[in-house]
Amino acid sequence: VNMLLRRASTLHEEGLLRKDELEVAEHCSLNVSSRDAEGNLQLNEEELETLRKMVSRGMQRKADQAAEAQKSNPSPLMDVLDKPAVKAQPPKQPSMCNMS
């Protein structure tokens, strides 16, 4: 739960999770577990699933954003792979430095 909440917070800071979505995630994290009358820890699956969905939304936006960036600015490596091999120039003679 703490890991999911940290991820939601990070996604919010990156602009990938809206404020209201972060608030829902925070609310869910507080209500995921509770104690019953005997003091046994109870897990609220619905709250946990909602928390997961909020994080999933942000992660999907991040993936979409990365895909858009890839489309608009392909990797320089892809440019290299498309070009024929370039022959390397032989190294120049090293110059001698005079040390005084």
PDB file of C-alpha atoms in Angstrom:
ATOM      1  CA  VAL A   1       0.000   0.000   0.000  1.00  0.00           C
ATOM      2  CA  ASN A   2       2.819   2.387   0.894  1.00  0.00           C
ATOM      3  CA  MET A   3       4.600   1.587  -2.366  1.00  0.00           C
ATOM      4  CA  LEU A   4       1.438   2.311  -4.372  1.00  0.00           C
ATOM      5  CA  LEU A   5       0.884   5.561  -2.505  1.00  0.00           C
ATOM      6  CA  ARG A   6       4.494   6.648  -3.124  1.00  0.00           C
ATOM      7  CA  ARG A   7       4.089   5.832  -6.814  1.00  0.00           C
ATOM      8  CA  ALA A   8       0.852   7.847  -6.951  1.00  0.00           C
ATOM      9  CA  SER A   9       2.603  10.794  -5.308  1.00  0.00           C
ATOM     10  CA  THR A  10       5.498  10.594  -7.757  1.00  0.00           C
ATOM     11  CA  LEU A  11       3.132  10.384 -10.715  1.00  0.00           C
ATOM     12  CA  HIS A  12       1.285  13.445  -9.391  1.00  0.00           C
ATOM     13  CA  GLU A  13       4.564  15.362  -9.094  1.00  0.00           C
ATOM     14  CA  GLU A  14       5.374  14.402 -12.695  1.00  0.00           C
ATOM     15  CA  GLY A  15       1.993  15.773 -13.794  1.00  0.00           C
ATOM     16  CA  LEU A  16       0.676  12.339 -14.729  1.00  0.00           C
ATOM     17  CA  LEU A  17      -1.910  12.015 -11.957  1.00  0.00           C
ATOM     18  CA  ARG A  18      -4.480  14.729 -11.293  1.00  0.00           C
ATOM     19  CA  LYS A  19      -4.963  16.186  -7.826  1.00  0.00           C
ATOM     20  CA  ASP A  20      -8.364  14.534  -7.394  1.00  0.00           C
ATOM     21  CA  GLU A  21      -6.917  11.163  -8.418  1.00  0.00           C
ATOM     22  CA  LEU A  22      -4.124  11.569  -5.879  1.00  0.00           C
ATOM     23  CA  GLU A  23      -6.697  12.423  -3.206  1.00  0.00           C
ATOM     24  CA  VAL A  24      -8.656   9.264  -4.047  1.00  0.00           C
ATOM     25  CA  ALA A  25      -5.437   7.230  -3.824  1.00  0.00           C
ATOM     26  CA  GLU A  26      -4.615   8.780  -0.444  1.00  0.00           C
ATOM     27  CA  HIS A  27      -8.140   8.121   0.845  1.00  0.00           C
ATOM     28  CA  CYS A  28      -8.011   4.507  -0.329  1.00  0.00           C
ATOM     29  CA  SER A  29      -4.612   3.949   1.268  1.00  0.00           C
ATOM     30  CA  LEU A  30      -6.039   5.032   4.616  1.00  0.00           C
ATOM     31  CA  ASN A  31      -8.990   2.649   4.288  1.00  0.00           C
ATOM     32  CA  VAL A  32      -7.325  -0.430   2.787  1.00  0.00           C
ATOM     33  CA  SER A  33      -6.844  -2.069   6.149  1.00  0.00           C
ATOM     34  CA  SER A  34      -8.757  -1.891   9.385  1.00  0.00           C
ATOM     35  CA  ARG A  35      -9.208  -3.913  12.551  1.00  0.00           C
ATOM     36  CA  ASP A  36     -12.349  -5.846  13.360  1.00  0.00           C
ATOM     37  CA  ALA A  37     -13.923  -6.073  16.820  1.00  0.00           C
ATOM     38  CA  GLU A  38     -11.440  -8.770  17.857  1.00  0.00           C
ATOM     39  CA  GLY A  39      -8.473  -6.696  16.678  1.00  0.00           C
ATOM     40  CA  ASN A  40      -7.779  -8.786  13.596  1.00  0.00           C
ATOM     41  CA  LEU A  41      -6.463  -6.949  10.554  1.00  0.00           C
ATOM     42  CA  GLN A  42      -9.022  -6.813   7.726  1.00  0.00           C
ATOM     43  CA  LEU A  43      -8.160  -5.998   4.113  1.00  0.00           C
ATOM     44  CA  ASN A  44     -10.629  -3.981   2.061  1.00  0.00           C
ATOM     45  CA  GLU A  45     -10.161  -5.361  -1.472  1.00  0.00           C
ATOM     46  CA  GLU A  46     -12.279  -2.620  -3.093  1.00  0.00           C
ATOM     47  CA  GLU A  47     -10.136   0.163  -1.627  1.00  0.00           C
ATOM     48  CA  LEU A  48      -6.961  -1.644  -2.659  1.00  0.00           C
ATOM     49  CA  GLU A  49      -8.266  -2.143  -6.193  1.00  0.00           C
ATOM     50  CA  THR A  50      -9.221   1.546  -6.454  1.00  0.00           C
ATOM     51  CA  LEU A  51      -5.729   2.526  -5.297  1.00  0.00           C
ATOM     52  CA  ARG A  52      -4.233   0.219  -7.941  1.00  0.00           C
ATOM     53  CA  LYS A  53      -6.469   1.748 -10.609  1.00  0.00           C
ATOM     54  CA  MET A  54      -5.342   5.286  -9.742  1.00  0.00           C
ATOM     55  CA  VAL A  55      -1.689   4.280 -10.035  1.00  0.00           C
ATOM     56  CA  SER A  56      -2.438   2.349 -13.221  1.00  0.00           C
ATOM     57  CA  ARG A  57      -3.995   5.463 -14.801  1.00  0.00           C
ATOM     58  CA  GLY A  58      -0.876   7.472 -14.103  1.00  0.00           C
ATOM     59  CA  MET A  59       1.392   4.709 -15.394  1.00  0.00           C
ATOM     60  CA  GLN A  60      -0.673   4.452 -18.587  1.00  0.00           C
ATOM     61  CA  ARG A  61      -0.365   8.207 -19.113  1.00  0.00           C
ATOM     62  CA  LYS A  62       3.383   7.881 -18.608  1.00  0.00           C
ATOM     63  CA  ALA A  63       3.549   5.094 -21.210  1.00  0.00           C
ATOM     64  CA  ASP A  64       1.418   7.107 -23.637  1.00  0.00           C
ATOM     65  CA  GLN A  65       3.624  10.152 -23.119  1.00  0.00           C
ATOM     66  CA  ALA A  66       6.764   8.079 -23.776  1.00  0.00           C
ATOM     67  CA  ALA A  67       5.224   6.595 -26.934  1.00  0.00           C
ATOM     68  CA  GLU A  68       4.332  10.080 -28.204  1.00  0.00           C
ATOM     69  CA  ALA A  69       7.841  11.315 -27.503  1.00  0.00           C
ATOM     70  CA  GLN A  70       9.269   8.316 -29.352  1.00  0.00           C
ATOM     71  CA  LYS A  71       7.078   9.043 -32.382  1.00  0.00           C
ATOM     72  CA  SER A  72       7.986  12.728 -32.515  1.00  0.00           C
ATOM     73  CA  ASN A  73      11.670  12.272 -31.697  1.00  0.00           C
ATOM     74  CA  PRO A  74      12.991   8.850 -32.669  1.00  0.00           C
ATOM     75  CA  SER A  75      16.116   7.591 -31.019  1.00  0.00           C
ATOM     76  CA  PRO A  76      19.392   8.652 -32.634  1.00  0.00           C
ATOM     77  CA  LEU A  77      20.330   4.988 -32.611  1.00  0.00           C
ATOM     78  CA  MET A  78      17.523   4.276 -35.067  1.00  0.00           C
ATOM     79  CA  ASP A  79      19.041   6.859 -37.450  1.00  0.00           C
ATOM     80  CA  VAL A  80      22.391   5.094 -37.254  1.00  0.00           C
ATOM     81  CA  LEU A  81      20.852   1.716 -37.939  1.00  0.00           C
ATOM     82  CA  ASP A  82      19.188   3.073 -41.090  1.00  0.00           C
ATOM     83  CA  LYS A  83      22.455   4.411 -42.580  1.00  0.00           C
ATOM     84  CA  PRO A  84      25.105   2.302 -44.277  1.00  0.00           C
ATOM     85  CA  ALA A  85      28.209   1.532 -42.281  1.00  0.00           C
ATOM     86  CA  VAL A  86      30.753   4.335 -42.159  1.00  0.00           C
ATOM     87  CA  LYS A  87      34.406   3.410 -42.505  1.00  0.00           C
ATOM     88  CA  ALA A  88      36.546   4.618 -39.651  1.00  0.00           C
ATOM     89  CA  GLN A  89      39.399   6.964 -40.519  1.00  0.00           C
ATOM     90  CA  PRO A  90      42.852   5.713 -39.589  1.00  0.00           C
ATOM     91  CA  PRO A  91      44.195   7.403 -36.484  1.00  0.00           C
ATOM     92  CA  LYS A  92      46.474  10.387 -37.013  1.00  0.00           C
ATOM     93  CA  GLN A  93      50.046  10.268 -35.845  1.00  0.00           C
ATOM     94  CA  PRO A  94      50.159  11.359 -32.244  1.00  0.00           C
ATOM     95  CA  SER A  95      51.991  14.615 -31.774  1.00  0.00           C
ATOM     96  CA  MET A  96      54.885  14.766 -29.420  1.00  0.00           C
ATOM     97  CA  CYS A  97      54.674  17.260 -26.590  1.00  0.00           C
ATOM     98  CA  ASN A  98      57.831  18.835 -25.240  1.00  0.00           C
ATOM     99  CA  MET A  99      57.915  18.788 -21.512  1.00  0.00           C
ATOM    100  CA  SER A 100      60.152  21.335 -19.842  1.00  0.00           C
TER     101      SER A 100
END
